[in-house]
Coordinates of C-alpha atoms in Angstrom, one line a residue:
Chain D
X100 CA 18.2 42.8 -40.2
X101 CA 17.9 44.0 -44.0
X102 CA 20.3 46.3 -45.2
X103 CA 20.9 48.7 -48.4
X104 CA 23.6 46.0 -49.2
X105 CA 21.2 42.9 -49.2
X106 CA 18.3 44.4 -50.5
X107 CA 18.4 45.4 -54.3
X108 CA 17.1 48.6 -55.7
X109 CA 14.9 46.6 -57.8
X110 CA 13.1 44.8 -54.9
X111 CA 12.9 48.2 -53.0
X112 CA 11.0 49.4 -56.3
X113 CA 8.7 46.4 -56.3
X114 CA 8.0 47.1 -52.5
X115 CA 7.0 50.8 -53.4
X116 CA 4.8 49.3 -56.1
X117 CA 2.9 47.3 -53.6
X118 CA 2.6 50.2 -51.3
X119 CA 0.9 52.1 -53.9
X120 CA -1.5 49.3 -54.3
X121 CA -2.0 48.9 -50.7
X122 CA -2.5 52.6 -50.3
X123 CA -5.3 52.5 -53.1
X124 CA -7.1 49.5 -51.8
X125 CA -7.1 50.4 -48.2
X126 CA -8.2 53.7 -48.7
X127 CA -11.1 52.5 -50.8
X128 CA -12.0 50.1 -48.2
X129 CA -12.2 52.9 -45.8
X130 CA -14.3 54.9 -48.4
X131 CA -11.8 57.9 -47.9
X132 CA -8.4 58.9 -46.8
X133 CA -5.2 60.8 -48.0
X134 CA -4.0 58.9 -51.0
X135 CA -2.0 61.8 -52.9
X136 CA 1.0 62.0 -50.4
X137 CA 0.9 58.4 -49.6
X138 CA 1.4 57.4 -53.1
X139 CA 4.0 60.3 -53.8
X140 CA 6.1 58.8 -50.6
X141 CA 6.0 55.1 -51.7
X142 CA 9.8 54.8 -52.6
X143 CA 10.9 56.5 -49.4
X144 CA 8.7 54.2 -47.1
X145 CA 10.0 51.2 -49.0
X146 CA 13.5 52.1 -49.0
X147 CA 13.4 53.0 -45.2
X148 CA 11.7 49.8 -44.1
X149 CA 13.5 47.3 -46.7
X150 CA 16.9 48.7 -47.3
X151 CA 17.8 51.4 -44.7
X152 CA 16.5 51.1 -41.3
X153 CA 18.0 48.8 -38.8
X154 CA 14.8 47.3 -37.5
X155 CA 13.3 43.9 -36.6
X156 CA 9.3 42.9 -36.4
X157 CA 10.5 40.3 -34.4
X158 CA 12.0 42.6 -31.7
X159 CA 10.1 45.5 -32.2
X160 CA 11.3 47.3 -28.9
X161 CA 14.9 46.8 -29.5
X162 CA 16.2 49.9 -28.0
X163 CA 19.1 50.1 -30.5
X164 CA 16.5 50.3 -33.3
X165 CA 16.5 52.8 -35.9
X166 CA 13.4 54.9 -35.6
X167 CA 11.0 56.6 -38.3
X168 CA 8.7 59.4 -37.4
X169 CA 6.0 60.4 -39.8
X170 CA 5.2 63.8 -39.0
X171 CA 2.7 64.4 -41.5
X172 CA 0.5 61.6 -40.1
X173 CA -2.3 62.0 -42.7
X174 CA -0.3 60.0 -45.3
X175 CA -0.1 56.9 -43.0
X176 CA -1.8 54.6 -45.5
X177 CA 1.6 54.5 -47.1
X178 CA 3.3 53.8 -43.7
X179 CA 1.0 51.4 -42.8
X180 CA 1.4 49.1 -45.9
X181 CA 5.2 49.4 -45.4
X182 CA 4.7 48.1 -41.7
X183 CA 2.4 45.2 -43.0
X184 CA 4.7 44.5 -45.8
X185 CA 7.7 44.4 -43.3
X186 CA 6.1 41.5 -41.1
X187 CA 4.7 44.0 -38.4
X188 CA 1.1 43.0 -38.8
X189 CA -0.8 41.1 -41.4
X190 CA -1.3 42.9 -44.4
X191 CA -4.9 41.8 -44.6
X192 CA -5.4 44.4 -41.6
X193 CA -5.0 47.0 -44.1
X194 CA -8.6 46.5 -45.0
X195 CA -9.3 48.1 -41.5
X196 CA -7.9 51.4 -42.3
X197 CA -9.7 54.1 -40.4
X198 CA -12.6 51.7 -39.1
X199 CA -13.9 51.5 -35.5
X200 CA -12.2 49.3 -33.2
X201 CA -9.2 49.1 -35.5
X202 CA -5.5 49.6 -34.9
X203 CA -5.1 51.6 -38.2
X204 CA -6.3 55.0 -37.1
X205 CA -6.8 57.9 -39.3
X206 CA -3.6 59.3 -38.5
X207 CA -1.0 57.3 -36.5
X208 CA -1.6 56.5 -32.9
X209 CA 1.0 55.0 -30.7
X210 CA -1.9 54.3 -28.3
X211 CA -3.3 52.1 -30.6
X212 CA -0.1 50.5 -32.1
X213 CA 2.7 50.9 -29.3
X214 CA 5.0 48.3 -30.9
X215 CA 5.1 50.2 -34.3
X216 CA 4.3 53.7 -34.2
X217 CA 7.1 55.6 -32.5
X218 CA 4.7 58.9 -32.0
X219 CA 1.2 59.8 -32.8
X220 CA 1.1 62.4 -35.6
X221 CA -1.3 64.3 -37.6
X222 CA -1.3 67.9 -36.3
X223 CA 1.5 69.3 -38.8
X224 CA 4.9 70.3 -37.8
X225 CA 5.4 68.3 -34.5
X226 CA 7.2 65.3 -35.4
X227 CA 10.6 66.6 -35.9
X228 CA 10.6 67.6 -32.2
X229 CA 9.9 64.1 -31.0
X230 CA 12.7 62.9 -33.5
X231 CA 15.1 65.1 -32.0
X232 CA 14.1 63.7 -28.5
X233 CA 14.8 60.3 -29.7
X234 CA 18.0 61.4 -30.7
X235 CA 19.1 63.2 -27.8
X236 CA 18.3 60.0 -26.0
X237 CA 20.4 57.8 -28.4
X238 CA 23.3 60.3 -28.0
X239 CA 23.0 60.0 -24.2
X240 CA 23.0 56.1 -24.6
X241 CA 25.8 55.9 -26.9
X242 CA 23.4 54.0 -29.3
X243 CA 24.2 53.9 -33.1
X244 CA 20.6 54.2 -33.6
X245 CA 19.3 56.6 -36.6
X246 CA 16.4 58.7 -36.6
X247 CA 14.1 59.3 -39.7
X248 CA 11.5 61.8 -40.0
X249 CA 9.3 62.4 -42.9
X250 CA 7.6 65.8 -43.3
X251 CA 5.5 67.3 -46.4
X252 CA 6.6 70.5 -48.1
X253 CA 3.3 72.3 -47.0
X254 CA 4.2 71.4 -43.4
X255 CA 7.1 73.4 -43.8
X256 CA 4.7 76.4 -42.9
X257 CA 4.3 75.2 -39.4
X258 CA 6.2 77.3 -36.8
X259 CA 7.3 74.4 -34.6
X260 CA 9.1 72.6 -37.2
X261 CA 11.5 75.5 -37.5
X262 CA 12.0 75.4 -34.0
X263 CA 13.0 71.9 -34.3
X264 CA 15.1 72.3 -37.3
X265 CA 17.2 75.1 -35.1
X266 CA 17.5 72.5 -32.4
X267 CA 18.6 70.0 -34.3
X268 CA 21.2 72.1 -36.2
X269 CA 22.2 73.6 -32.8
X270 CA 22.8 70.4 -31.3
X271 CA 24.3 68.9 -34.1
X272 CA 22.0 66.0 -34.3
X273 CA 23.8 63.9 -36.8
X274 CA 21.8 61.0 -36.1
X275 CA 18.8 62.7 -37.5
X276 CA 17.8 62.5 -41.3
X277 CA 14.6 64.5 -42.4
X278 CA 13.0 63.5 -45.6
X279 CA 10.8 66.4 -47.0
X280 CA 8.4 65.1 -49.6
X281 CA 8.4 68.1 -51.9
X282 CA 5.3 67.8 -54.2
X283 CA 4.7 71.8 -54.2
X284 CA 1.1 71.1 -53.2
X285 CA -1.0 71.5 -50.4
X286 CA -5.0 71.5 -49.7
X287 CA -5.8 74.7 -50.9
X288 CA -3.5 74.6 -54.0
X289 CA 0.2 75.3 -54.8
X290 CA 2.4 75.6 -51.9
X291 CA 4.1 78.6 -53.6
X292 CA 0.7 80.5 -53.9
X293 CA -0.6 79.4 -50.4
X294 CA 2.7 80.4 -48.7
X295 CA 6.1 80.1 -50.0
X296 CA 8.5 77.9 -48.3
X297 CA 11.2 78.8 -50.9
X298 CA 14.1 79.3 -50.9
X299 CA 13.9 76.0 -48.7
X300 CA 17.6 74.5 -49.2
X301 CA 18.9 78.0 -48.3
X302 CA 16.9 78.2 -45.3
X303 CA 17.7 74.8 -44.1
X304 CA 21.4 75.5 -44.9
X305 CA 21.2 78.8 -42.7
X306 CA 19.8 76.4 -40.0
X307 CA 22.9 74.5 -40.0
X308 CA 21.5 71.4 -42.1
X309 CA 23.3 69.7 -44.7
X310 CA 21.0 69.6 -47.7
X311 CA 20.6 66.8 -50.5
X312 CA 18.3 67.7 -53.3
X313 CA 17.1 64.3 -55.0
X314 CA 14.3 62.8 -57.2
X315 CA 12.1 61.3 -54.5
X316 CA 10.9 58.3 -56.8
X317 CA 14.6 57.4 -57.6
X318 CA 15.5 54.6 -55.3
X319 CA 19.3 54.8 -56.1
X320 CA 19.4 58.6 -55.6
X321 CA 17.5 58.1 -52.4
X322 CA 20.0 55.4 -51.1
X323 CA 22.8 57.3 -52.0
X324 CA 21.1 60.5 -50.2
X325 CA 20.6 58.4 -47.1
X326 CA 24.6 57.4 -47.3
X327 CA 25.5 61.1 -47.6
X328 CA 23.6 61.6 -44.4
X329 CA 25.4 59.0 -42.6
X330 CA 28.7 60.0 -43.6
X331 CA 27.9 63.8 -42.4
X332 CA 29.3 64.0 -39.0
X333 CA 28.9 67.7 -38.2
X334 CA 25.2 68.4 -38.8
X335 CA 22.1 66.6 -39.4
X336 CA 20.8 66.0 -43.1
X337 CA 17.7 67.2 -44.9
X338 CA 16.9 65.2 -48.0
X339 CA 14.5 67.2 -50.2
X340 CA 12.8 64.6 -52.2
X341 CA 11.1 65.8 -55.4
X342 CA 7.9 63.8 -55.3
X343 CA 4.8 63.9 -57.5
X344 CA 1.3 64.0 -55.6
X345 CA -0.6 60.8 -56.5
X346 CA 2.5 59.2 -58.3
X347 CA 1.6 56.3 -60.5
X348 CA -2.2 56.8 -60.8
X349 CA -2.5 59.1 -63.9
X350 CA -5.9 60.8 -62.8
X351 CA -4.4 61.7 -59.3
X352 CA -0.8 63.0 -60.4
X353 CA -0.2 66.6 -59.5
X354 CA -3.7 67.1 -58.4
X355 CA -4.0 68.9 -54.9
X356 CA -7.7 67.5 -54.6
X357 CA -6.0 64.2 -54.1
X358 CA -4.3 65.4 -50.9
X359 CA -7.5 63.7 -49.1
X360 CA -11.2 62.9 -49.7
X361 CA -13.4 60.4 -50.8
X362 CA -12.1 57.3 -53.0
X363 CA -14.7 55.0 -54.7
X364 CA -14.3 51.6 -55.7
X365 CA -14.6 52.5 -59.5
X366 CA -11.9 54.8 -58.9
X367 CA -9.8 52.6 -57.2
X368 CA -9.9 50.0 -59.8
X369 CA -8.9 52.3 -62.5
X370 CA -6.0 53.3 -60.2
X371 CA -5.1 49.7 -59.7
X372 CA -5.2 48.9 -63.6
X373 CA -2.9 51.8 -64.2
X374 CA -0.5 50.6 -61.5
X375 CA -0.5 47.0 -62.6
X376 CA 0.7 44.1 -60.4
X377 CA 3.8 44.1 -58.4
X378 CA 6.2 41.2 -58.8
X379 CA 6.9 39.8 -55.8
X380 CA 3.6 40.6 -53.8
X381 CA 0.0 39.8 -53.8
X382 CA -2.6 42.1 -52.9
X383 CA -4.2 41.8 -49.1
X384 CA -7.7 40.0 -48.8
X385 CA -10.7 42.0 -48.6
X386 CA -13.6 40.4 -46.7
X387 CA -16.7 40.1 -49.2
X388 CA -14.2 40.9 -52.0
X389 CA -14.1 44.2 -53.8
X390 CA -16.7 45.9 -56.0
Chain V
X274 CA 15.0 67.4 2.8
X275 CA 13.3 69.9 5.3
X276 CA 12.4 73.3 4.9
X277 CA 11.0 75.8 7.3
X278 CA 9.9 79.4 7.5
X279 CA 9.1 81.2 4.2
X280 CA 10.7 79.3 1.4
X281 CA 10.3 79.6 -2.6
X282 CA 8.2 76.6 -3.6
X283 CA 10.8 76.1 -6.5
X284 CA 13.6 75.5 -3.9
X285 CA 12.0 72.3 -3.0
X286 CA 11.7 71.3 -6.9
X287 CA 15.4 72.3 -7.1
X288 CA 16.3 70.2 -4.2
X289 CA 14.6 67.3 -5.7
X290 CA 15.8 67.4 -9.1
X291 CA 19.4 67.7 -7.9
X292 CA 18.9 64.4 -6.0
X293 CA 17.0 62.9 -8.9
X294 CA 20.4 63.5 -11.0
X295 CA 22.5 61.7 -8.7
X296 CA 20.1 58.8 -8.0
X297 CA 18.6 58.3 -11.5
X298 CA 21.0 58.4 -14.6
X299 CA 17.8 58.7 -16.8
X300 CA 16.6 61.8 -15.5
X301 CA 17.1 64.7 -17.9
X302 CA 16.3 68.5 -17.4
X303 CA 15.2 70.8 -20.1
X304 CA 14.6 74.2 -20.3
X305 CA 13.5 77.1 -22.7
X306 CA 16.0 79.8 -21.6
X307 CA 14.8 79.6 -18.0
X308 CA 17.5 77.6 -16.5
X309 CA 18.2 79.8 -13.4
X310 CA 14.6 80.4 -12.7
X311 CA 13.7 76.9 -12.9
X312 CA 16.3 76.1 -10.4
X313 CA 18.2 74.0 -13.1
X314 CA 21.7 75.8 -12.8
X315 CA 23.3 73.4 -10.3
X316 CA 21.9 70.4 -12.4
X317 CA 23.4 71.9 -15.6
X318 CA 26.6 72.4 -14.1
X319 CA 26.9 68.7 -12.4
X320 CA 25.4 66.8 -15.1
X321 CA 25.8 69.0 -18.4
X322 CA 25.1 65.9 -20.8
X323 CA 21.9 65.7 -19.2
X324 CA 20.7 69.0 -19.2
X325 CA 19.2 70.1 -22.7
X326 CA 19.0 74.1 -23.3
X327 CA 16.0 74.3 -25.8
X328 CA 16.2 78.0 -26.4
X329 CA 12.9 79.8 -26.5
X330 CA 10.9 77.1 -28.1
X331 CA 8.3 75.6 -25.7
X332 CA 6.3 73.5 -28.3
X333 CA 9.6 72.1 -29.5
X334 CA 11.0 71.6 -25.9
X335 CA 7.7 69.4 -25.3
X336 CA 7.9 67.4 -28.4
X337 CA 11.6 66.7 -27.7
X338 CA 10.8 65.6 -24.1
X339 CA 8.3 63.3 -25.5
X340 CA 10.8 61.7 -27.7
X341 CA 13.3 61.4 -24.9
X342 CA 10.6 59.9 -22.8
X343 CA 9.8 57.3 -25.4
X344 CA 13.4 56.3 -25.6
X345 CA 13.3 55.5 -21.7
X346 CA 14.5 58.8 -20.4
X347 CA 12.5 60.8 -17.4
X348 CA 12.6 64.4 -19.0
X349 CA 11.8 67.4 -17.0
X350 CA 11.0 70.3 -19.4
X351 CA 10.8 73.3 -17.3
X352 CA 9.2 76.7 -18.1
X353 CA 6.7 79.1 -16.9
X354 CA 3.2 77.6 -16.5
X355 CA 1.4 80.0 -18.7
X356 CA 4.1 78.8 -21.6
X357 CA 3.9 75.2 -20.6
X358 CA 0.1 74.9 -20.5
X359 CA -1.1 77.4 -23.0
X360 CA 1.5 78.1 -25.7
X361 CA 3.0 74.4 -25.8
X362 CA -0.7 73.0 -25.4
X363 CA -0.6 71.5 -29.0
X364 CA 2.7 69.5 -28.3
X365 CA 1.7 68.6 -24.7
X366 CA -1.7 67.2 -26.2
X367 CA -0.3 65.2 -29.0
X368 CA 3.2 64.3 -28.1
X369 CA 2.9 63.9 -24.4
X370 CA -0.7 63.0 -23.4
X371 CA -1.8 61.0 -26.5
X372 CA 1.5 59.1 -26.5
X373 CA 1.4 58.6 -22.8
X374 CA 5.0 59.7 -22.6
X375 CA 6.7 59.7 -19.3
X376 CA 7.4 63.5 -19.1
X377 CA 7.3 65.5 -16.0
X378 CA 6.4 69.1 -17.1
X379 CA 7.9 71.6 -14.5
X380 CA 5.6 74.6 -14.6
X381 CA 6.8 77.5 -12.5
X382 CA 5.0 80.8 -12.0
X383 CA 1.6 79.2 -11.5
X384 CA -1.0 81.9 -10.7
X385 CA -0.5 85.3 -9.7
X386 CA 3.0 85.2 -8.3
X387 CA 4.8 86.8 -11.5
X388 CA 3.1 90.0 -10.1
X389 CA 4.5 93.0 -12.1
X390 CA 4.8 91.1 -15.5
X391 CA 1.0 91.3 -15.7
X392 CA -1.6 89.2 -17.2
X393 CA 0.3 88.1 -20.2
X394 CA 2.5 85.9 -17.8
X395 CA 0.0 84.9 -15.2
X396 CA -1.6 81.3 -15.7
X397 CA -5.1 81.1 -14.3
X398 CA -6.2 78.4 -16.9
X399 CA -3.2 75.9 -16.7
X400 CA -4.8 73.6 -14.2
X401 CA -7.9 73.3 -16.3
X402 CA -6.1 72.9 -19.6
X403 CA -3.9 70.2 -18.2
X404 CA -6.7 68.4 -16.3
X405 CA -8.5 68.0 -19.6
X406 CA -5.9 65.9 -21.2
X407 CA -6.4 62.1 -20.8
X408 CA -4.0 60.4 -18.4
X409 CA -2.2 63.5 -17.4
X410 CA -1.4 64.0 -13.7
X411 CA -1.7 67.3 -12.2
X412 CA -0.1 68.4 -8.9
X413 CA 0.1 71.6 -7.4
X414 CA 2.2 71.7 -4.3
X415 CA 1.5 73.8 -1.4
X416 CA 5.0 74.7 -0.3
X417 CA 8.8 73.8 -0.7
X418 CA 8.4 70.6 1.3
X419 CA 5.7 69.2 -0.7
X420 CA 7.4 70.3 -4.0
X421 CA 10.4 68.3 -3.1
X422 CA 8.1 65.2 -2.2
X423 CA 5.9 65.7 -5.2
X424 CA 9.1 66.2 -7.6
X425 CA 10.3 62.7 -6.3
X426 CA 6.8 61.0 -6.6
X427 CA 6.6 62.3 -10.0
X428 CA 9.8 60.9 -11.2
X429 CA 8.9 57.5 -9.7
X430 CA 5.6 57.0 -11.4
X431 CA 5.1 56.1 -15.0
X432 CA 3.1 58.6 -17.0
X433 CA 2.8 62.4 -18.0
X434 CA 2.9 64.8 -14.7
X435 CA 2.1 68.3 -14.8
X436 CA 3.7 69.8 -11.8
X437 CA 2.5 73.2 -11.2
X438 CA 5.0 75.4 -8.8
X439 CA 4.3 78.9 -7.5
X440 CA 7.3 81.7 -7.5
X441 CA 8.0 83.6 -4.4
X442 CA 8.2 82.9 -0.9
X443 CA 5.6 81.0 0.8
X444 CA 5.0 79.6 4.3
X445 CA 6.0 76.0 4.8
X446 CA 2.9 74.6 6.3
X447 CA 3.2 70.8 5.3
X448 CA 5.8 68.5 7.3
X449 CA 8.7 67.1 5.6
X450 CA 8.3 63.6 7.4
X451 CA 4.3 63.6 6.6
X452 CA 3.8 60.7 4.1
X453 CA 3.0 62.1 0.5
X454 CA 1.0 60.1 -2.2
X455 CA 0.1 61.3 -5.6
X456 CA -3.8 61.5 -5.8
X457 CA -4.1 61.2 -1.9
X458 CA -5.4 64.2 -0.2
X459 CA -4.1 65.3 3.3
X460 CA -6.6 66.3 6.2
X461 CA -4.6 69.0 8.0
X462 CA -7.4 70.1 10.3
X463 CA -10.5 68.6 11.3
X464 CA -13.9 70.3 11.8
X465 CA -17.5 69.7 10.9
X466 CA -18.7 73.2 10.2
X467 CA -17.4 73.9 7.0
X468 CA -14.8 71.9 4.8
X469 CA -12.2 74.2 3.2
X470 CA -10.3 72.3 0.2
X471 CA -7.3 74.1 -0.8
X472 CA -4.6 73.5 -3.4
X473 CA -1.0 75.2 -3.9
X474 CA 0.0 78.0 -1.8
X475 CA -3.6 78.9 -0.9
X476 CA -3.4 76.2 1.8
X477 CA -1.3 78.5 4.2
X478 CA -4.2 81.1 3.7
X479 CA -7.1 78.3 4.1
X480 CA -5.5 77.4 7.5
X481 CA -5.6 81.0 8.5
X482 CA -9.1 81.2 7.7
X483 CA -9.9 78.0 9.6
X484 CA -8.3 79.8 12.6
X485 CA -10.6 82.9 12.0
X486 CA -13.5 80.6 11.7
X487 CA -12.6 78.6 15.0
X488 CA -12.6 81.9 16.7
X489 CA -16.0 82.6 15.4
X490 CA -17.4 79.2 16.4
X491 CA -17.2 77.6 13.2
X492 CA -14.9 74.6 12.8
X493 CA -13.5 74.0 9.5
X494 CA -11.9 70.7 8.0
X495 CA -8.9 71.8 6.1
X496 CA -8.1 69.5 3.1
X497 CA -4.8 69.9 1.2
X498 CA -5.8 68.7 -2.3
X499 CA -2.3 68.8 -3.7
X500 CA -3.2 66.4 -6.7
X501 CA -5.9 67.7 -8.9
X502 CA -5.8 65.0 -11.2
X503 CA -6.3 62.1 -10.2
X504 CA -8.5 64.0 -7.8
X505 CA -9.0 62.1 -4.4
X506 CA -12.8 61.9 -4.9
X507 CA -13.3 60.1 -1.3
X508 CA -11.5 62.8 0.4
X509 CA -13.8 65.2 -1.4
X510 CA -17.1 63.2 -0.4
X511 CA -16.0 62.5 3.3
X512 CA -15.3 66.5 3.8
X513 CA -18.7 67.1 2.1
X514 CA -20.7 64.5 4.2
X515 CA -18.9 65.6 7.6
X516 CA -19.2 69.3 7.1
X517 CA -22.5 69.7 4.6
X518 CA -20.8 72.7 3.1
X519 CA -17.7 73.4 1.0
X520 CA -15.5 76.0 0.1
X521 CA -12.6 75.5 -2.5
X522 CA -9.7 77.8 -2.7
X523 CA -7.1 78.0 -5.5
X524 CA -4.7 80.3 -7.1
X525 CA -6.5 79.8 -10.5
X526 CA -9.7 80.4 -12.5
X527 CA -12.8 78.8 -10.8
X528 CA -13.6 77.5 -14.0
X529 CA -12.3 74.1 -14.6
X530 CA -9.6 74.1 -11.9
X531 CA -9.9 72.7 -8.5
X532 CA -13.6 74.2 -7.9
X533 CA -14.7 72.6 -11.0
X534 CA -13.2 69.4 -10.4
X535 CA -14.7 69.1 -6.5
X536 CA -17.9 70.2 -8.1
X537 CA -18.1 67.6 -10.7
X538 CA -17.5 65.1 -8.0
X539 CA -20.1 66.6 -5.5
X540 CA -22.7 67.0 -8.2
X541 CA -22.7 63.4 -9.1
X542 CA -22.1 61.8 -5.7
X543 CA -23.4 64.0 -2.9
X544 CA -24.7 67.4 -4.0
X545 CA -23.4 69.9 -1.4
X546 CA -23.5 73.7 -0.9
X547 CA -20.3 75.1 -2.3
X548 CA -18.5 78.5 -2.6
X549 CA -15.3 78.8 -5.3
X550 CA -12.8 81.0 -4.1
X551 CA -10.4 81.8 -6.8
X552 CA -9.9 83.9 -10.0
X553 CA -13.4 84.8 -11.2
X554 CA -13.2 84.4 -14.9
X555 CA -11.2 87.4 -15.4
X556 CA -7.5 88.1 -16.7
X557 CA -5.0 89.6 -14.1
X558 CA -3.0 92.7 -14.0
X559 CA 0.5 94.1 -12.9
X560 CA 1.3 94.4 -9.1
X561 CA 2.8 92.9 -6.2
X562 CA 1.6 89.2 -5.9
X563 CA 0.0 90.1 -2.3
X564 CA -1.7 93.2 -4.0
X565 CA -3.1 91.0 -6.8
X566 CA -4.3 88.3 -4.2
X567 CA -6.2 91.0 -2.3
X568 CA -7.7 92.7 -5.3
X569 CA -8.9 89.5 -6.7
X570 CA -10.1 88.0 -3.5
X571 CA -7.6 85.3 -2.8
X572 CA -7.3 85.8 0.9
X573 CA -8.1 84.2 4.1
X574 CA -10.6 86.8 4.5
X575 CA -12.3 85.9 1.1
X576 CA -12.5 82.1 2.5
X577 CA -13.9 83.1 5.7
X578 CA -16.6 85.1 3.8
X579 CA -17.3 82.2 1.5
X580 CA -17.5 79.8 4.3
X581 CA -20.1 82.0 6.2
X582 CA -22.1 82.4 3.1
X583 CA -22.0 78.6 2.3
X584 CA -22.9 77.4 5.8
X585 CA -26.2 79.4 5.4
X586 CA -27.3 77.2 2.5
X587 CA -26.7 73.8 4.6
X588 CA -29.6 71.4 4.3

């Protein structure tokens, strides 16, 4: 199984690069989707699936596996790309995102991907509760498995998430690590103007969480933050990862409009040109080619 | 486990959960600040590792239960029916039902039995809300004996279950030694004049109604429909065919609950005159449970009146 010691930060960065290409191309195939947050989370997805999590595509139901819960399910294009590039399914299937009779639903669905999606998600604020349940079970089983949950900063406006934060803090679920992709934007604009979540770190600490604040695109910093989480033995850890919505695609960067919507092949090709090719990966095939 | 006399339905659940704790190390009980009322206290004391106090966080409890289930545990999150079905509906829908998570939702205080607490705490819509969720099994035990059996059966099956428990003492009318199978209705009394299909503690009143009707010369088939979903459609059709008239009886809104479920089947398979005795699309109010049942027409007399009305429409 891959681990942080065997996979170099450079390789993780290269995977993140390909995840970005896959996000753009799969959403272009679908005609619409949620590219902004998926591009912003690319390093986190890449790091978890290639350098951090104890998982095995050849034995996906291993009870001792680490678990990933994508709470803000709308950014699933990045999650699906990480799964495909890790060997859970052929990357060519990324062309079927959001298509009828496909596995790759518009939001992750366990019913359609029982081996790879730990929990269905989409309605915001609900993933951490499930993650906590997985963590309680691991504790009961004396399993070393660790749980990683991904949420957006706008998602912090959901009430159930704070219930779950309180639960993990109170019950000292040290096997839970929460990534908060903090791009300061949500559908209706700046999080700070829509409804403030700040002072976020203080709030999390008040809920009995360890808090680390890092650049969400700095792989070395992210790896160090995960190590801190593993070494913290009296409380769960939240990693506030400063990300840029639409990262890597100049016309999308820092634009709330790219939370979600239509994506034409003209726009996609402009994005792919800006991104450039990845070093160790090739793009998935698209039946009939691109436009 | 055998109960007789007047017993709280939750006591059957409590006995079962203790037995499950002993027999099955995967069973986990959880509550949102209602350990005592859910009959979890003895379990919590004997199996502290497998009891999770969630605090007053029902949505979070349902989501956490889903996570436990997907890691192989059999969680029983317990709270009032109104919180389990309405307040936490988002988490039950997404994390439990859509994931097909093996969670057994224990919902007490179904119907009017909270009495004095009033409409805010009276669940009249929970069966309908849970019945709408694909893959959700919905069970409403008639008494403590059946609550025990239903809890054991729920733990033994794979898939999400909504177990609706009444609060307060109710006469035990089912036999401890009678076979019990989720999804299979029991015919407690045979007759051909009218079919009385009841669920939950209303079953005892349906049996009283059958006595009154028998004295007036109308024999009633009494069907214990302890499982609302999957509904025993054959039992419904057989009763309608044998009697030609049906009265449903539930401590729940007539919209979307047992009455709705029976009507859906009969409209499709065997259109039959029906009356639905239950809450008539209204909120409740404070009062003693028995007073509320009388005021809102959930009595043996109301079933008798419904039966007399529906038989006049027989073909």
